[in-house]
Short mmCIF file of C-alpha atoms and ligand atoms in Angstrom, two decimals:
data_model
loop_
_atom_site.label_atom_id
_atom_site.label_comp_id
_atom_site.label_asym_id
_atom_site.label_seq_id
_atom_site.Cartn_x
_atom_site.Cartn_y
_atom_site.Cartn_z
CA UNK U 280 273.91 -31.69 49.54
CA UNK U 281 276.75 -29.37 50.22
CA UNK U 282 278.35 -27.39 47.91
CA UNK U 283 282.00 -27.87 47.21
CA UNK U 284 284.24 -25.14 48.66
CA UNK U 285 287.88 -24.79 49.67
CA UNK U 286 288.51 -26.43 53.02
CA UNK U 287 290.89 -24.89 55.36
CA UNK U 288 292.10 -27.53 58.35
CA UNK U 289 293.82 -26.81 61.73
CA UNK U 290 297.35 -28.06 61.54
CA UNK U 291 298.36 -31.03 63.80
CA UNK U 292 301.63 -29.89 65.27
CA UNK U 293 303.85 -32.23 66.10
CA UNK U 294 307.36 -32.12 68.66
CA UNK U 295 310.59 -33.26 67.12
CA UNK U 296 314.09 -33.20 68.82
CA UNK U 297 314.81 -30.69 65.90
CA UNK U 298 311.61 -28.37 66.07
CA UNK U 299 311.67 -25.00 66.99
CA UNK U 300 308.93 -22.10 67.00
CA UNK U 301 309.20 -20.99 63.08
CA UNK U 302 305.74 -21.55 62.38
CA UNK U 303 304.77 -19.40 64.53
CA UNK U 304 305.54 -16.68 61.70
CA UNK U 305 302.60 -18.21 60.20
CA UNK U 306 299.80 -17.53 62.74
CA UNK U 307 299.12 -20.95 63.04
CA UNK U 308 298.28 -22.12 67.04
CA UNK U 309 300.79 -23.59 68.34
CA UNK U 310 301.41 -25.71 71.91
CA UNK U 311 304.74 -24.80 73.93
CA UNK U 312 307.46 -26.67 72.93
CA UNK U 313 310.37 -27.53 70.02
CA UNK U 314 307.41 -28.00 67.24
CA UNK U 315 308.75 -29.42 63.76
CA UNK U 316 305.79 -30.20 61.90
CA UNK U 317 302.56 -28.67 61.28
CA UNK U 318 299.83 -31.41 59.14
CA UNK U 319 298.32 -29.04 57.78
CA UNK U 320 296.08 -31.52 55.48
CA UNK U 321 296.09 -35.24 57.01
CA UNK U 322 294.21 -38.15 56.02
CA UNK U 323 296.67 -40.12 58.60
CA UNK U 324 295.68 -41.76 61.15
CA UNK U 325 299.04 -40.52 63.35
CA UNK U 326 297.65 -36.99 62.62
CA UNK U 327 293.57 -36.28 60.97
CA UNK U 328 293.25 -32.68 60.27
CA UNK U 329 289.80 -31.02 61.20
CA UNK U 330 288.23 -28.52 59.15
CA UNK U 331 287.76 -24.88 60.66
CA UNK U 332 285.28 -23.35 57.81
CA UNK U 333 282.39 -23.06 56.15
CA UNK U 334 279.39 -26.44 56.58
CA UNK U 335 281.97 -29.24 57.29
CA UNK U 336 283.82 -27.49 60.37
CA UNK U 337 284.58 -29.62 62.93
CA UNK U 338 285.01 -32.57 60.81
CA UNK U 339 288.34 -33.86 60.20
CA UNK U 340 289.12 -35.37 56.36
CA UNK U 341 288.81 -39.15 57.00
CA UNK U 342 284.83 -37.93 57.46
CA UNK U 343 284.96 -35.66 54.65
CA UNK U 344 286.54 -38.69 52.66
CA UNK U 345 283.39 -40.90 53.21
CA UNK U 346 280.87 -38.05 52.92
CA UNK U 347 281.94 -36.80 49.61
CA UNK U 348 285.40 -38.11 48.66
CA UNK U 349 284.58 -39.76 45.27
CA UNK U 350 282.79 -36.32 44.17
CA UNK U 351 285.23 -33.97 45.88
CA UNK U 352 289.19 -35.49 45.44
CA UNK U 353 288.17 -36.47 41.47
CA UNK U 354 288.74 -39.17 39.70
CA UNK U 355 292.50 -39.78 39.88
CA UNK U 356 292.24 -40.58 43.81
CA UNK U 357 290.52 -43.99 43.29
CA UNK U 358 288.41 -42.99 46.26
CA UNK U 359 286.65 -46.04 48.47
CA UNK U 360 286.43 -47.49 51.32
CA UNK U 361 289.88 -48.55 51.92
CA UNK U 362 291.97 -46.16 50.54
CA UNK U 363 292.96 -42.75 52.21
CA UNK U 364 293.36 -39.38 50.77
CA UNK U 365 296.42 -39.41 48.58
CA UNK U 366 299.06 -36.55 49.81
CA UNK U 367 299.75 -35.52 53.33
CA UNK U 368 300.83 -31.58 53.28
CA UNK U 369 303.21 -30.47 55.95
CA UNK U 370 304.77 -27.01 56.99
CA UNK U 371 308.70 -28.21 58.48
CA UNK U 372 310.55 -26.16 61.11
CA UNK U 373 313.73 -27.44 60.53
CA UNK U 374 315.82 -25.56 63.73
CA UNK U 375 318.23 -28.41 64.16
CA UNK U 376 319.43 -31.17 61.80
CA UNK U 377 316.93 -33.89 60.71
CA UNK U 378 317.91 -37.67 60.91
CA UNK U 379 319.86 -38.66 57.61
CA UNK U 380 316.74 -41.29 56.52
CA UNK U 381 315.29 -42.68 53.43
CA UNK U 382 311.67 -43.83 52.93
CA UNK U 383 310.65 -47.12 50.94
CA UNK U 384 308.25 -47.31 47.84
CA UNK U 385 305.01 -49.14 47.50
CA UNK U 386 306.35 -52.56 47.06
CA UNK U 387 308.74 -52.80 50.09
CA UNK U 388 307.42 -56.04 51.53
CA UNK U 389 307.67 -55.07 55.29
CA UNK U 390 305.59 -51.94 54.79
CA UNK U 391 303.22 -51.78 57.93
CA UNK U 392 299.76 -52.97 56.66
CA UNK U 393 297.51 -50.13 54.58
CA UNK U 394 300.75 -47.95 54.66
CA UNK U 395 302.13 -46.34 51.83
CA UNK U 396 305.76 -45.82 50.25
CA UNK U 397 306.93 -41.96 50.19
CA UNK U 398 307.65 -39.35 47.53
CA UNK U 399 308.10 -36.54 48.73
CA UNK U 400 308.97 -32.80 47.49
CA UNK U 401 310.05 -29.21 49.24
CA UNK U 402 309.63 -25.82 48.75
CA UNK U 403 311.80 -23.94 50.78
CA UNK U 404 310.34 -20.84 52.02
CA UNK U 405 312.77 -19.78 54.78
CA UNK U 406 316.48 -20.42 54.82
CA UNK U 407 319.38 -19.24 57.23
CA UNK U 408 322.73 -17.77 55.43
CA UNK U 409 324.47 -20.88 54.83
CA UNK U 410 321.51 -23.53 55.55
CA UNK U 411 321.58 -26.47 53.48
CA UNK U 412 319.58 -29.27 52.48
CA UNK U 413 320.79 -33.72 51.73
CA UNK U 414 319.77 -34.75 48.80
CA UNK U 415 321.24 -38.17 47.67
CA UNK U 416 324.25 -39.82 47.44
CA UNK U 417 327.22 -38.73 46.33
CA UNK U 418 327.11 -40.08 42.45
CA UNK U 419 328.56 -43.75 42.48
CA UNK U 420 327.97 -44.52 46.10
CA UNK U 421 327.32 -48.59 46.52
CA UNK U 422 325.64 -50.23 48.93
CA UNK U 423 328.72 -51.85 50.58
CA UNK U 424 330.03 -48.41 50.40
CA UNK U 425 327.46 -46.84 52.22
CA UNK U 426 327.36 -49.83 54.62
CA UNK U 427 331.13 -49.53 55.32
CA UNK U 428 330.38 -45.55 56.28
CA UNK U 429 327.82 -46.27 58.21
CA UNK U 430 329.84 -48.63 60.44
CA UNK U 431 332.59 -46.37 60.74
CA UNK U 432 330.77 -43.12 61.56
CA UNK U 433 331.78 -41.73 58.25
CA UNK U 434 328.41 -41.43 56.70
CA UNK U 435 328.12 -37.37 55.91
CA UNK U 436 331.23 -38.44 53.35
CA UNK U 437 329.24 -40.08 51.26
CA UNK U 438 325.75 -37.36 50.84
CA UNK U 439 325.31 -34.87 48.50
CA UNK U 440 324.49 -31.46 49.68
CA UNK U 441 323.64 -28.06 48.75
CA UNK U 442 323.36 -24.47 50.38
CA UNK U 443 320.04 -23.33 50.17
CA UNK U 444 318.14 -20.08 49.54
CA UNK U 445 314.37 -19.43 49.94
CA UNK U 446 312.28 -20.53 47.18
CA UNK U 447 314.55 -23.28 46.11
CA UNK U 448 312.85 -26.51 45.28
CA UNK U 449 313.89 -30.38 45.54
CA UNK U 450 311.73 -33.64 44.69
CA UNK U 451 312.60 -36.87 46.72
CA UNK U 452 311.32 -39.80 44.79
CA UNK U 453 311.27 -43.09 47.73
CA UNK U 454 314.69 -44.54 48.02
CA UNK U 455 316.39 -40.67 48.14
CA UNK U 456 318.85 -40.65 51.21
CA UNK U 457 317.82 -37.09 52.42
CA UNK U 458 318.02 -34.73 55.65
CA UNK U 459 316.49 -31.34 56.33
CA UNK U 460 319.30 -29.43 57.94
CA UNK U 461 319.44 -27.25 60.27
CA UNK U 462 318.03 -23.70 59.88
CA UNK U 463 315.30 -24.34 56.63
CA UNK U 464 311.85 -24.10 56.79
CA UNK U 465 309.67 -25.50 54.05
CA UNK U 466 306.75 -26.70 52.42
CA UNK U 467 306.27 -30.59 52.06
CA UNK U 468 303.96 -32.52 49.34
CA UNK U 469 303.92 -35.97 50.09
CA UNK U 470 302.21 -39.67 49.58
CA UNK U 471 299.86 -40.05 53.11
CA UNK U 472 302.62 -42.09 54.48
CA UNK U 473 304.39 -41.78 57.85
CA UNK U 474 307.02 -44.89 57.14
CA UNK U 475 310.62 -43.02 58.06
CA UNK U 476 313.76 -45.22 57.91
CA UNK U 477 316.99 -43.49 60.21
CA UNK U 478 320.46 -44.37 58.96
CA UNK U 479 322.04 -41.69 60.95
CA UNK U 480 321.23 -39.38 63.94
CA UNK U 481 324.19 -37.61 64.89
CA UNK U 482 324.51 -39.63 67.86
CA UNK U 483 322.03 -37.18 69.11
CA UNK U 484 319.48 -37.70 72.43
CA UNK U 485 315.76 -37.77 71.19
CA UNK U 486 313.00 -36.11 72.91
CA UNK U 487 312.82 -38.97 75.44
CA UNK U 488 316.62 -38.59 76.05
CA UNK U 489 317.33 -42.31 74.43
CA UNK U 490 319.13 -42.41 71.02
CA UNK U 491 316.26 -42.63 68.53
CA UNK U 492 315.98 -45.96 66.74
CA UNK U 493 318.06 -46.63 63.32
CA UNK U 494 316.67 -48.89 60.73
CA UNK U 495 320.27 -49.88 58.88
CA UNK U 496 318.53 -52.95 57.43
CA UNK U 497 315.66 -51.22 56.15
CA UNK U 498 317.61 -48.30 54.85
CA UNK U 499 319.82 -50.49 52.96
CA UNK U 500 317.15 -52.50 51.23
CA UNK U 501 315.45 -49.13 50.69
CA UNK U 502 317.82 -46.87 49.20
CA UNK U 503 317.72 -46.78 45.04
CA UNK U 504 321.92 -46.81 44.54
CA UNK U 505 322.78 -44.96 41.53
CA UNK U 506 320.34 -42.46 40.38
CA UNK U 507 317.29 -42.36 42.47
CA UNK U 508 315.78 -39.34 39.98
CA UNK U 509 316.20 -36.47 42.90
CA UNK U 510 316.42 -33.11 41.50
CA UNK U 511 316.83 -29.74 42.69
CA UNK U 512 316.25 -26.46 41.05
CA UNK U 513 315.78 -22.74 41.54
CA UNK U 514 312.33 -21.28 41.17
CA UNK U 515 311.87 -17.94 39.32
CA UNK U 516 308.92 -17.74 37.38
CA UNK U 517 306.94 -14.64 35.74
CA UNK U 518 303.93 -13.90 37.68
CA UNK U 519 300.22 -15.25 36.66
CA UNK U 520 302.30 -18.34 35.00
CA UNK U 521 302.69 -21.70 36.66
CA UNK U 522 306.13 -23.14 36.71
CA UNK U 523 306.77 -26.87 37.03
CA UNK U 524 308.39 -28.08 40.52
CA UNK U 525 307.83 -31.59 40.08
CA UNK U 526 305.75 -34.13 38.00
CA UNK U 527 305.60 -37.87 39.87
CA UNK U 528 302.81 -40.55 39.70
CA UNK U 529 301.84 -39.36 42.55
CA UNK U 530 301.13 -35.92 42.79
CA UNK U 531 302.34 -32.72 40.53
CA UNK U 532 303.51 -29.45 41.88
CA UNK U 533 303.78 -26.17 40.34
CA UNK U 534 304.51 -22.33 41.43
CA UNK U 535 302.77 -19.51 41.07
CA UNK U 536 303.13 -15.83 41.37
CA UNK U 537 299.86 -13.96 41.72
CA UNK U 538 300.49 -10.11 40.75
CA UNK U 539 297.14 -9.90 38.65
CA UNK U 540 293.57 -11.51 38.92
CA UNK U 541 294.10 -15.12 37.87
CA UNK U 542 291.06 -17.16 36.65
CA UNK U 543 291.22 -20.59 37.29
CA UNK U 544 289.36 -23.67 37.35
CA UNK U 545 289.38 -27.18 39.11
CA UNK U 546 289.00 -30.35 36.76
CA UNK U 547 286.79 -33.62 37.36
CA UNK U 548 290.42 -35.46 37.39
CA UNK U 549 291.89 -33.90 40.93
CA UNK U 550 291.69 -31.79 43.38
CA UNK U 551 293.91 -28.65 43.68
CA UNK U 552 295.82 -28.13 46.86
CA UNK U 553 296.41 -24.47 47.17
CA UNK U 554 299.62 -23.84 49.90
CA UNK U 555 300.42 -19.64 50.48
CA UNK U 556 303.98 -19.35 50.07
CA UNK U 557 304.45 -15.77 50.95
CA UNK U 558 302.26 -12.47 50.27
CA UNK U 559 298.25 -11.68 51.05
CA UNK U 560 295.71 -12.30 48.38
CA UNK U 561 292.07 -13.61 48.16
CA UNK U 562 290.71 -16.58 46.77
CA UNK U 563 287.19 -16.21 45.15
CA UNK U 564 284.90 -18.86 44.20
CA UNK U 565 280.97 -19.37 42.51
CA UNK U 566 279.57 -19.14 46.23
CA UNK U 567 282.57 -17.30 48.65
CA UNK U 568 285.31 -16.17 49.45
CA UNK U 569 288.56 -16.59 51.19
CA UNK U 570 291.28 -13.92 52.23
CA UNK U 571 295.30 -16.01 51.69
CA UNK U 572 298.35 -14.76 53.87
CA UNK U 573 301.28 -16.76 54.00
CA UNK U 574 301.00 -20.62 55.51
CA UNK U 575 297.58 -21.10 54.55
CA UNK U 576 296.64 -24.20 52.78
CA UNK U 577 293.13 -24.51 51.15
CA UNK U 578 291.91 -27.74 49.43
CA UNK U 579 289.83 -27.40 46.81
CA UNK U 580 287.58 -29.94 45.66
CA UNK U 581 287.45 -31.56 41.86
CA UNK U 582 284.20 -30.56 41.99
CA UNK U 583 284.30 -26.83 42.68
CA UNK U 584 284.79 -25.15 38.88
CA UNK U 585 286.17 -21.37 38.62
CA UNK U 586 288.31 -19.82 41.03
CA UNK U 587 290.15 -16.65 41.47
CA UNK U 588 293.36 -15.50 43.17
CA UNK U 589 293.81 -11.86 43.73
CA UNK U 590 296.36 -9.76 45.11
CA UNK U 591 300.26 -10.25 45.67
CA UNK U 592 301.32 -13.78 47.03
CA UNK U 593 303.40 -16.85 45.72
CA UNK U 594 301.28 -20.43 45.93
CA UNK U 595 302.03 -23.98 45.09
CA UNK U 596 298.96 -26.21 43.34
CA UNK U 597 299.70 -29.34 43.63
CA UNK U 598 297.23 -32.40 41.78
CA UNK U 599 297.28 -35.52 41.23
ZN1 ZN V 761 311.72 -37.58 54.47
#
């Protein structure tokens, strides 16, 4: 049997009309082109990861799933044969404005089959002067309002939106209207869901040179008028203490800033998802060890007991 361990995947990057070469900051191999997202841990079929260390290398995590996945993602991930590994962990290069969308929850009836609604969260960890992030309506937006704007090309009236530094923080329950602008790179936590609904593009060519598709129908049935619970907040935290980002049903993220050893441990009830914000450390378990640098993502299984980060770096753990 093989002993847990933290699994590190290569990322699945992915071209977007608004991509750029960001990531390339992080080491991570990259193919030519505008690249927007790096999966850096997929259960998806659009995008499996594949492990790159230690016994399971070369297997991506739908294998690892039905090899160990009720002993290894714990408890709270309800692990069998039909149902996927919860989160889907991206790295965004946000060079160019994202499409103004909104994704649906778990009960929107004309969800593709097996597919999942979509929370979502960010950490931003790189931010132009001036960059901003969409998050929401503008309080007291209806739908007929936001129907009306979107007819008459008037839709950026009606969004909230905030100038962004690095290491700000925003959680996008399903039903958020939200765009990544232009000039952030961040850290994404989401449900394994790929289910996008566009309201607005910019009247902007996609990669194909075609308008990309809008879903107005969709989006209106989707979006959660008044308060759709989307919050934002700054981030500074004393170091070797684990601040709270964002607590959902579906997953729970918190910050960390590792300036002394820091013993840990995994619990029968999730895994941990460890993703390096910034900094160079090392991550030391029963039988290894792993040096961090900045856009690394380890999962570690439910199953693995005591760990220890070392040196100077910022992380987000996110569980279930
Ligand atoms: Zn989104």
């Amino acid at each position: 049997m093989t002993q847990a361990y933290p699994i590190q995947f290569k990322a699945e990057m992915k071209e977007k009309v608004w991509g750029g070469r960001a990531l390339e900051q992080f080491g991570l191999e990259m193919p030519d082109g505008a690249i927007g997202e790096g999966w850096m841990i997929s259960d998806h079929p659009n995008g499996l990861t594949k492990v790159i260390n230690g016994e399971f290398a070369g297997l991506n995590l739908e294998d690892i799933r039905h090899r160990v996945g009720k002993e290894w993602f714990g408890t709270k991930s309800n692990i069998d044969a039909d149902t996927r590994f919860p989160l889907l962990i991206k790295l965004l290069d946000c060079n160019d404005d994202l499409s103004v969308q909104v994704h649906p929850n778990d009960d929107y009836e004309k969800l593709p089959k097996g597919e999942l609604g979509k929370t979502e969260m960010w950490y931003v960890l790189d931010a132009k002067p001036g960059a901003k992030i969409i998050y929401g309506l503008k309080p007291g937006v209806t739908r007929e309002q936001l129907a009306h704007a979107l007819e008459n090309n008037e839709v950026m009236d009606t969004l909230q939106e905030v100038e962004v530094v690095p290491g700000d923080s925003f959680y996008i329950p399903a039903g958020t209207v939200h765009a990544l602008c232009s000039g952030v790179v961040v850290a994404e936590i989401q449900q394994n869901s790929d289910t996008t609904y566009r309201l607005y593009d910019y009247n902007r060519p996609g990669l194909d040179g075609e308008l990309r598709e809008l879903h107005i129908e969709d989006s209106l049935n989707t979006v959660a008028f008044g308060d759709s619970g989307a919050t934002y907040m700054k981030t500074e935290t004393a170091p070797n203490t684990w601040l709270s980002l964002a607590k959902s049903p579906y997953f729970h993220v918190e910050k960390g800033i590792v300036a002394a050893p820091w013993q840990l441990t995994t619990t029968p009830e999730s895994f941990v998802i460890l993703i390096v914000c910034e900094g160079e450390g090392t991550l030391t378990w029963e039988n290894g060890q792993e040096t961090l640098q900045a856009g690394q993502c380890f999962l570690l299984p439910a199953n693995l007991g005591k760990y220890t980060l070392e040196g100077n770096c910022t992380v987000l753990r996110s569980t279930l």
